[in-house]
């Protein structure tokens, strides 16, 4: 038996919109991808809340999850995550209570404490001058109380006997420790915060208390993986992500470039160094290279679940990447 045969495999779909596609096409491609992911044996598929980013079409996770759930039968669907500071806890409880009522036993509610956007957009979402996330623990407690029906005098409708599974998401130690103290499952964003992965997982495990329905820590690590039939093709498909991150970090987010645009862009030495830093944790290559990269990550982090994020604009190439990862996972 393979050493990591008990590890679950899942997918984070960023619903990429490239310069060669429209948001409508990107959304349809994501709905089409969900049953493929299900057939390949992945455990869950999440979508993430982003705002003001033209290259990501998942600004409304609850709406998109409803469509993904209708296109599948057994796959768990959820948010990776809903950015709680952007919303009233009651609204989130009602949205995900509705999803759970429609698709019982299949809905995850992953919660983040960052806005998932710039300050101006965050203000437009919240309509409040207070952009602090300091209220996150209180908001989270309210949300959980609405979901399980224990909030005084106010009832979230609909809510069922088995509310959606609540996860905490993080890219540093704050949510890791909070998830541990509350006894909740924890998902770490290794795909964009790799230098904090090890300390955050250690903090989660060391602070864990069996208070939230779990009797032991349950950690999921999200990794950026670009798989293709050859190393050369995989690096070609991964190149747009580097350019996209460069533009985002420069305050100029846009559509995901095509591989051709990424190849013809004239990078400065400083830009190449920045991209190398941004993407050093990404796993890129053909089946053998991807296998080595995934195995190293599993041995290092020892998660209960590994979530794969493949931000490729071409739906066919993105599907092929998930097929390769699914095949590789069988032997790990």
Short mmCIF file of C-alpha atoms in Angstrom, two decimals:
data_model
loop_
_atom_site.label_atom_id
_atom_site.label_comp_id
_atom_site.label_asym_id
_atom_site.label_seq_id
_atom_site.Cartn_x
_atom_site.Cartn_y
_atom_site.Cartn_z
CA UNK A 1 0.00 0.00 0.00
CA UNK A 2 1.24 3.49 -0.87
CA UNK A 3 2.46 5.59 2.05
CA UNK A 4 -0.08 8.34 1.43
CA UNK A 5 -3.02 6.18 0.36
CA UNK A 6 -5.22 7.68 3.09
CA UNK A 7 -4.72 11.26 1.91
CA UNK A 8 -7.76 12.78 0.26
CA UNK A 9 -7.35 14.80 -2.94
CA UNK A 10 -9.43 17.84 -3.78
CA UNK A 11 -9.57 20.80 -6.17
CA UNK A 12 -9.56 24.58 -5.76
CA UNK A 13 -10.96 26.17 -8.92
CA UNK A 14 -10.11 29.86 -9.31
CA UNK A 15 -12.39 30.11 -12.39
CA UNK A 16 -9.72 31.79 -14.51
CA UNK A 17 -10.71 34.36 -17.12
CA UNK A 18 -8.00 34.75 -19.74
CA UNK A 19 -7.51 37.26 -22.51
CA UNK A 20 -8.85 34.55 -24.83
CA UNK A 21 -12.11 33.96 -22.92
CA UNK A 22 -15.06 35.79 -21.38
CA UNK A 23 -16.31 35.54 -17.79
CA UNK A 24 -19.36 33.63 -19.04
CA UNK A 25 -17.13 31.11 -20.81
CA UNK A 26 -14.94 30.76 -17.72
CA UNK A 27 -17.96 30.06 -15.52
CA UNK A 28 -19.35 27.49 -17.94
CA UNK A 29 -15.94 25.82 -18.10
CA UNK A 30 -15.89 25.53 -14.32
CA UNK A 31 -19.35 23.96 -14.25
CA UNK A 32 -18.21 21.54 -16.96
CA UNK A 33 -15.08 20.72 -14.95
CA UNK A 34 -16.97 19.69 -11.81
CA UNK A 35 -18.33 16.33 -13.07
CA UNK A 36 -14.90 15.55 -14.54
CA UNK A 37 -13.30 16.14 -11.15
CA UNK A 38 -15.96 13.92 -9.60
CA UNK A 39 -15.31 11.06 -12.06
CA UNK A 40 -11.57 11.34 -11.42
CA UNK A 41 -12.16 10.58 -7.75
CA UNK A 42 -11.45 13.94 -6.13
CA UNK A 43 -13.14 14.39 -2.76
CA UNK A 44 -14.23 18.02 -2.91
CA UNK A 45 -14.14 21.11 -5.11
CA UNK A 46 -13.98 24.62 -3.70
CA UNK A 47 -14.24 28.07 -5.23
CA UNK A 48 -12.82 31.23 -3.65
CA UNK A 49 -14.29 34.68 -3.13
CA UNK A 50 -12.32 37.37 -4.97
CA UNK A 51 -13.40 40.89 -5.89
CA UNK A 52 -12.04 43.43 -8.33
CA UNK A 53 -9.89 40.84 -10.10
CA UNK A 54 -10.81 40.56 -13.80
CA UNK A 55 -8.93 37.27 -14.14
CA UNK A 56 -11.01 35.45 -11.50
CA UNK A 57 -14.77 34.98 -11.99
CA UNK A 58 -15.67 33.51 -8.58
CA UNK A 59 -16.84 36.69 -6.85
CA UNK A 60 -20.04 34.97 -5.65
CA UNK A 61 -19.18 31.50 -4.30
CA UNK A 62 -22.68 30.61 -3.08
CA UNK A 63 -24.22 31.21 -6.52
CA UNK A 64 -21.50 29.25 -8.29
CA UNK A 65 -21.61 26.38 -5.77
CA UNK A 66 -25.33 25.94 -6.50
CA UNK A 67 -24.55 25.35 -10.17
CA UNK A 68 -21.62 23.05 -9.42
CA UNK A 69 -23.79 20.98 -7.09
CA UNK A 70 -26.46 20.57 -9.77
CA UNK A 71 -23.81 19.29 -12.20
CA UNK A 72 -22.56 16.61 -9.78
CA UNK A 73 -23.96 13.94 -7.47
CA UNK A 74 -21.37 12.93 -4.85
CA UNK A 75 -18.62 15.58 -4.96
CA UNK A 76 -18.45 17.85 -1.92
CA UNK A 77 -18.72 21.52 -2.93
CA UNK A 78 -17.71 24.54 -0.94
CA UNK A 79 -16.02 27.86 -0.48
CA UNK A 80 -12.32 28.27 -0.20
CA UNK A 81 -13.38 30.61 1.08
CA UNK A 82 -16.09 33.07 1.91
CA UNK A 83 -14.37 36.19 3.25
CA UNK A 84 -16.41 36.74 6.39
CA UNK A 85 -15.46 40.41 7.00
CA UNK A 86 -17.30 41.23 3.75
CA UNK A 87 -20.64 39.83 4.93
CA UNK A 88 -23.14 39.79 7.75
CA UNK A 89 -22.87 36.35 9.41
CA UNK A 90 -26.63 35.84 9.13
CA UNK A 91 -26.52 36.25 5.35
CA UNK A 92 -23.74 33.65 5.03
CA UNK A 93 -25.66 31.25 7.28
CA UNK A 94 -28.79 31.64 5.15
CA UNK A 95 -26.92 31.17 1.87
CA UNK A 96 -25.09 28.04 2.96
CA UNK A 97 -28.07 26.73 4.89
CA UNK A 98 -29.99 26.93 1.62
CA UNK A 99 -27.23 25.10 -0.24
CA UNK A 100 -27.14 22.39 2.43
CA UNK A 101 -30.93 22.00 2.29
CA UNK A 102 -30.76 21.53 -1.48
CA UNK A 103 -27.70 19.24 -1.40
CA UNK A 104 -27.57 17.61 2.04
CA UNK A 105 -24.23 16.30 3.21
CA UNK A 106 -22.27 17.85 0.35
CA UNK A 107 -21.64 21.49 1.34
CA UNK A 108 -18.51 22.95 2.96
CA UNK A 109 -18.25 26.47 4.33
CA UNK A 110 -14.63 27.55 4.26
CA UNK A 111 -14.16 30.90 6.00
CA UNK A 112 -11.37 33.46 5.59
CA UNK A 113 -10.63 36.64 7.50
CA UNK A 114 -9.07 38.71 4.68
CA UNK A 115 -11.22 40.83 2.34
CA UNK A 116 -9.94 39.13 -0.79
CA UNK A 117 -9.61 42.47 -2.55
CA UNK A 118 -8.24 46.01 -2.30
CA UNK A 119 -9.30 48.49 0.39
CA UNK A 120 -11.58 50.55 -1.86
CA UNK A 121 -13.49 47.48 -2.98
CA UNK A 122 -13.63 46.18 0.58
CA UNK A 123 -15.25 49.47 1.62
CA UNK A 124 -17.79 49.15 -1.19
CA UNK A 125 -18.64 45.65 -0.01
CA UNK A 126 -18.97 46.47 3.69
CA UNK A 127 -20.21 50.08 3.46
CA UNK A 128 -18.27 50.81 6.62
CA UNK A 129 -15.16 52.87 7.38
CA UNK A 130 -13.99 50.09 9.71
CA UNK A 131 -11.96 47.75 7.51
CA UNK A 132 -10.39 45.88 10.42
CA UNK A 133 -10.64 42.10 10.69
CA UNK A 134 -10.47 42.33 14.49
CA UNK A 135 -14.13 41.34 14.76
CA UNK A 136 -13.48 38.04 12.97
CA UNK A 137 -13.66 35.75 16.06
CA UNK A 138 -16.97 37.34 17.10
CA UNK A 139 -18.38 37.16 13.56
CA UNK A 140 -17.32 33.53 13.31
CA UNK A 141 -19.01 32.70 16.62
CA UNK A 142 -22.21 34.37 15.40
CA UNK A 143 -22.09 32.48 12.12
CA UNK A 144 -21.66 29.13 13.83
CA UNK A 145 -24.50 29.95 16.24
CA UNK A 146 -26.79 30.83 13.32
CA UNK A 147 -25.88 27.57 11.59
CA UNK A 148 -26.55 25.33 14.60
CA UNK A 149 -29.62 27.25 15.80
CA UNK A 150 -28.18 28.45 19.12
CA UNK A 151 -28.18 32.18 18.41
CA UNK A 152 -30.65 33.90 20.79
CA UNK A 153 -33.93 35.25 19.37
CA UNK A 154 -32.81 35.23 15.73
CA UNK A 155 -33.12 32.19 13.51
CA UNK A 156 -31.38 31.59 10.20
CA UNK A 157 -33.78 29.98 7.73
CA UNK A 158 -33.30 27.46 6.31
CA UNK A 159 -30.97 25.49 8.51
CA UNK A 160 -31.02 21.72 8.78
CA UNK A 161 -30.16 19.16 11.37
CA UNK A 162 -26.68 18.87 9.87
CA UNK A 163 -25.31 22.32 9.04
CA UNK A 164 -22.54 22.79 6.45
CA UNK A 165 -19.08 21.78 7.61
CA UNK A 166 -17.18 24.89 8.73
CA UNK A 167 -13.49 25.20 7.91
CA UNK A 168 -11.03 27.95 8.71
CA UNK A 169 -8.67 29.07 5.96
CA UNK A 170 -5.36 30.79 6.48
CA UNK A 171 -2.09 31.99 5.01
CA UNK A 172 -0.39 32.67 8.35
CA UNK A 173 -0.62 31.58 11.95
CA UNK A 174 -3.72 33.51 13.10
CA UNK A 175 -6.43 31.28 11.64
CA UNK A 176 -4.29 28.19 12.23
CA UNK A 177 -4.27 28.78 15.97
CA UNK A 178 -7.94 29.79 16.03
CA UNK A 179 -8.93 26.65 14.13
CA UNK A 180 -6.95 24.57 16.60
CA UNK A 181 -8.52 26.18 19.66
CA UNK A 182 -12.02 25.78 18.19
CA UNK A 183 -11.39 22.21 17.05
CA UNK A 184 -12.16 22.99 13.40
CA UNK A 185 -10.58 21.63 10.22
CA UNK A 186 -7.94 23.95 8.79
CA UNK A 187 -6.89 24.66 5.20
CA UNK A 188 -3.60 26.40 4.51
CA UNK A 189 -2.90 28.46 1.37
CA UNK A 190 0.49 26.98 0.52
CA UNK A 191 -0.04 28.01 -3.12
CA UNK A 192 0.63 31.67 -2.30
CA UNK A 193 2.07 31.69 1.22
CA UNK A 194 4.55 28.82 1.21
CA UNK A 195 7.03 30.32 3.67
CA UNK A 196 4.40 30.14 6.44
CA UNK A 197 3.18 26.61 5.70
CA UNK A 198 5.28 24.67 8.20
CA UNK A 199 4.88 27.01 11.19
CA UNK A 200 1.13 27.40 10.58
CA UNK A 201 0.55 23.65 10.45
CA UNK A 202 2.64 23.16 13.58
CA UNK A 203 0.68 25.88 15.38
CA UNK A 204 -2.63 24.33 14.32
CA UNK A 205 -1.67 20.87 15.49
CA UNK A 206 -0.11 22.00 18.77
CA UNK A 207 -3.09 24.20 19.70
CA UNK A 208 -5.79 21.72 18.66
CA UNK A 209 -8.57 21.00 21.14
CA UNK A 210 -11.33 18.49 20.29
CA UNK A 211 -14.13 21.04 20.66
CA UNK A 212 -15.64 21.44 17.20
CA UNK A 213 -16.71 17.93 16.24
CA UNK A 214 -13.22 16.65 15.45
CA UNK A 215 -11.31 14.40 17.83
CA UNK A 216 -7.98 15.12 16.14
CA UNK A 217 -6.51 17.80 13.83
CA UNK A 218 -7.55 17.72 10.19
CA UNK A 219 -5.25 19.77 7.97
CA UNK A 220 -5.55 20.44 4.27
CA UNK A 221 -2.78 22.02 2.20
CA UNK A 222 -3.54 23.80 -1.06
CA UNK A 223 -0.82 23.55 -3.71
CA UNK A 224 -0.46 25.17 -7.13
CA UNK A 225 0.13 22.36 -9.64
CA UNK A 226 0.60 22.64 -13.40
CA UNK A 227 0.77 19.19 -14.98
CA UNK A 228 1.06 18.29 -18.64
CA UNK A 229 2.34 15.40 -20.72
CA UNK A 230 5.84 16.92 -20.83
CA UNK A 231 7.88 19.22 -18.61
CA UNK A 232 8.19 21.70 -21.45
CA UNK A 233 4.44 21.95 -22.02
CA UNK A 234 3.75 22.28 -18.30
CA UNK A 235 6.16 25.20 -17.97
CA UNK A 236 4.54 26.85 -20.99
CA UNK A 237 1.10 26.53 -19.37
CA UNK A 238 2.37 27.79 -16.00
CA UNK A 239 4.04 30.92 -17.40
CA UNK A 240 0.84 33.04 -17.50
CA UNK A 241 0.37 32.57 -13.76
CA UNK A 242 3.75 34.17 -13.07
CA UNK A 243 2.96 37.19 -15.23
CA UNK A 244 -0.50 37.46 -13.70
CA UNK A 245 0.90 37.47 -10.15
CA UNK A 246 3.51 40.04 -11.17
CA UNK A 247 0.79 42.38 -12.41
CA UNK A 248 -1.35 41.78 -9.33
CA UNK A 249 1.53 42.54 -6.94
CA UNK A 250 2.24 45.69 -8.96
CA UNK A 251 -1.33 46.93 -8.34
CA UNK A 252 -2.50 46.20 -11.85
CA UNK A 253 -4.61 43.02 -11.77
CA UNK A 254 -5.94 41.91 -15.13
CA UNK A 255 -7.05 38.97 -17.18
CA UNK A 256 -4.93 35.83 -17.11
CA UNK A 257 -2.50 36.08 -20.04
CA UNK A 258 -2.28 33.34 -22.63
CA UNK A 259 0.91 31.26 -22.80
CA UNK A 260 1.86 33.13 -25.97
CA UNK A 261 1.50 36.49 -24.23
CA UNK A 262 3.60 35.29 -21.31
CA UNK A 263 6.31 34.01 -23.65
CA UNK A 264 6.58 37.24 -25.64
CA UNK A 265 6.50 39.59 -22.63
CA UNK A 266 9.85 41.35 -22.14
CA UNK A 267 10.72 40.67 -18.51
CA UNK A 268 13.29 42.73 -16.67
CA UNK A 269 15.79 40.83 -14.50
CA UNK A 270 13.98 42.16 -11.42
CA UNK A 271 10.64 40.89 -12.72
CA UNK A 272 12.06 37.44 -13.43
CA UNK A 273 13.47 37.30 -9.92
CA UNK A 274 10.12 38.38 -8.45
CA UNK A 275 8.23 35.74 -10.42
CA UNK A 276 10.71 33.09 -9.33
CA UNK A 277 10.04 34.05 -5.72
CA UNK A 278 6.26 34.08 -6.19
CA UNK A 279 6.17 30.69 -7.88
CA UNK A 280 8.96 28.73 -6.18
CA UNK A 281 6.44 26.53 -4.34
CA UNK A 282 4.51 25.68 -7.52
CA UNK A 283 4.73 22.12 -8.79
CA UNK A 284 5.22 22.18 -12.56
CA UNK A 285 6.03 19.42 -15.03
CA UNK A 286 5.17 16.15 -16.67
CA UNK A 287 3.91 13.15 -14.67
CA UNK A 288 7.31 12.22 -13.23
CA UNK A 289 8.17 15.75 -12.15
CA UNK A 290 4.73 16.28 -10.64
CA UNK A 291 4.97 13.01 -8.77
CA UNK A 292 8.29 14.06 -7.20
CA UNK A 293 6.95 17.47 -6.26
CA UNK A 294 3.73 16.17 -4.72
CA UNK A 295 5.56 13.44 -2.82
CA UNK A 296 8.00 15.97 -1.36
CA UNK A 297 5.15 18.22 -0.27
CA UNK A 298 3.24 15.34 1.33
CA UNK A 299 6.32 14.11 3.19
CA UNK A 300 7.02 17.62 4.45
CA UNK A 301 3.53 18.68 5.53
CA UNK A 302 1.77 15.36 6.30
CA UNK A 303 -1.74 16.68 5.60
CA UNK A 304 -4.94 14.71 5.80
CA UNK A 305 -5.94 16.26 2.48
CA UNK A 306 -4.18 17.91 -0.44
CA UNK A 307 -6.08 20.45 -2.52
CA UNK A 308 -4.77 21.13 -6.02
CA UNK A 309 -5.16 24.49 -7.73
CA UNK A 310 -4.40 24.60 -11.46
CA UNK A 311 -4.89 28.12 -12.79
CA UNK A 312 -4.73 27.46 -16.54
CA UNK A 313 -6.94 29.47 -18.84
CA UNK A 314 -7.45 26.74 -21.45
CA UNK A 315 -10.21 24.42 -20.12
CA UNK A 316 -8.85 21.42 -22.01
CA UNK A 317 -5.33 21.85 -20.64
CA UNK A 318 -6.69 22.47 -17.15
CA UNK A 319 -8.71 19.26 -17.31
CA UNK A 320 -5.68 17.33 -18.51
CA UNK A 321 -3.66 18.63 -15.58
CA UNK A 322 -6.22 17.29 -13.10
CA UNK A 323 -6.27 13.96 -14.94
CA UNK A 324 -2.50 13.63 -14.59
CA UNK A 325 -2.58 14.54 -10.90
CA UNK A 326 -5.34 11.98 -10.30
CA UNK A 327 -3.23 9.27 -11.95
CA UNK A 328 -0.12 10.27 -10.02
CA UNK A 329 -2.04 10.32 -6.72
CA UNK A 330 -2.94 6.64 -7.05
CA UNK A 331 0.71 5.64 -6.63
CA UNK A 332 1.70 7.92 -3.77
#
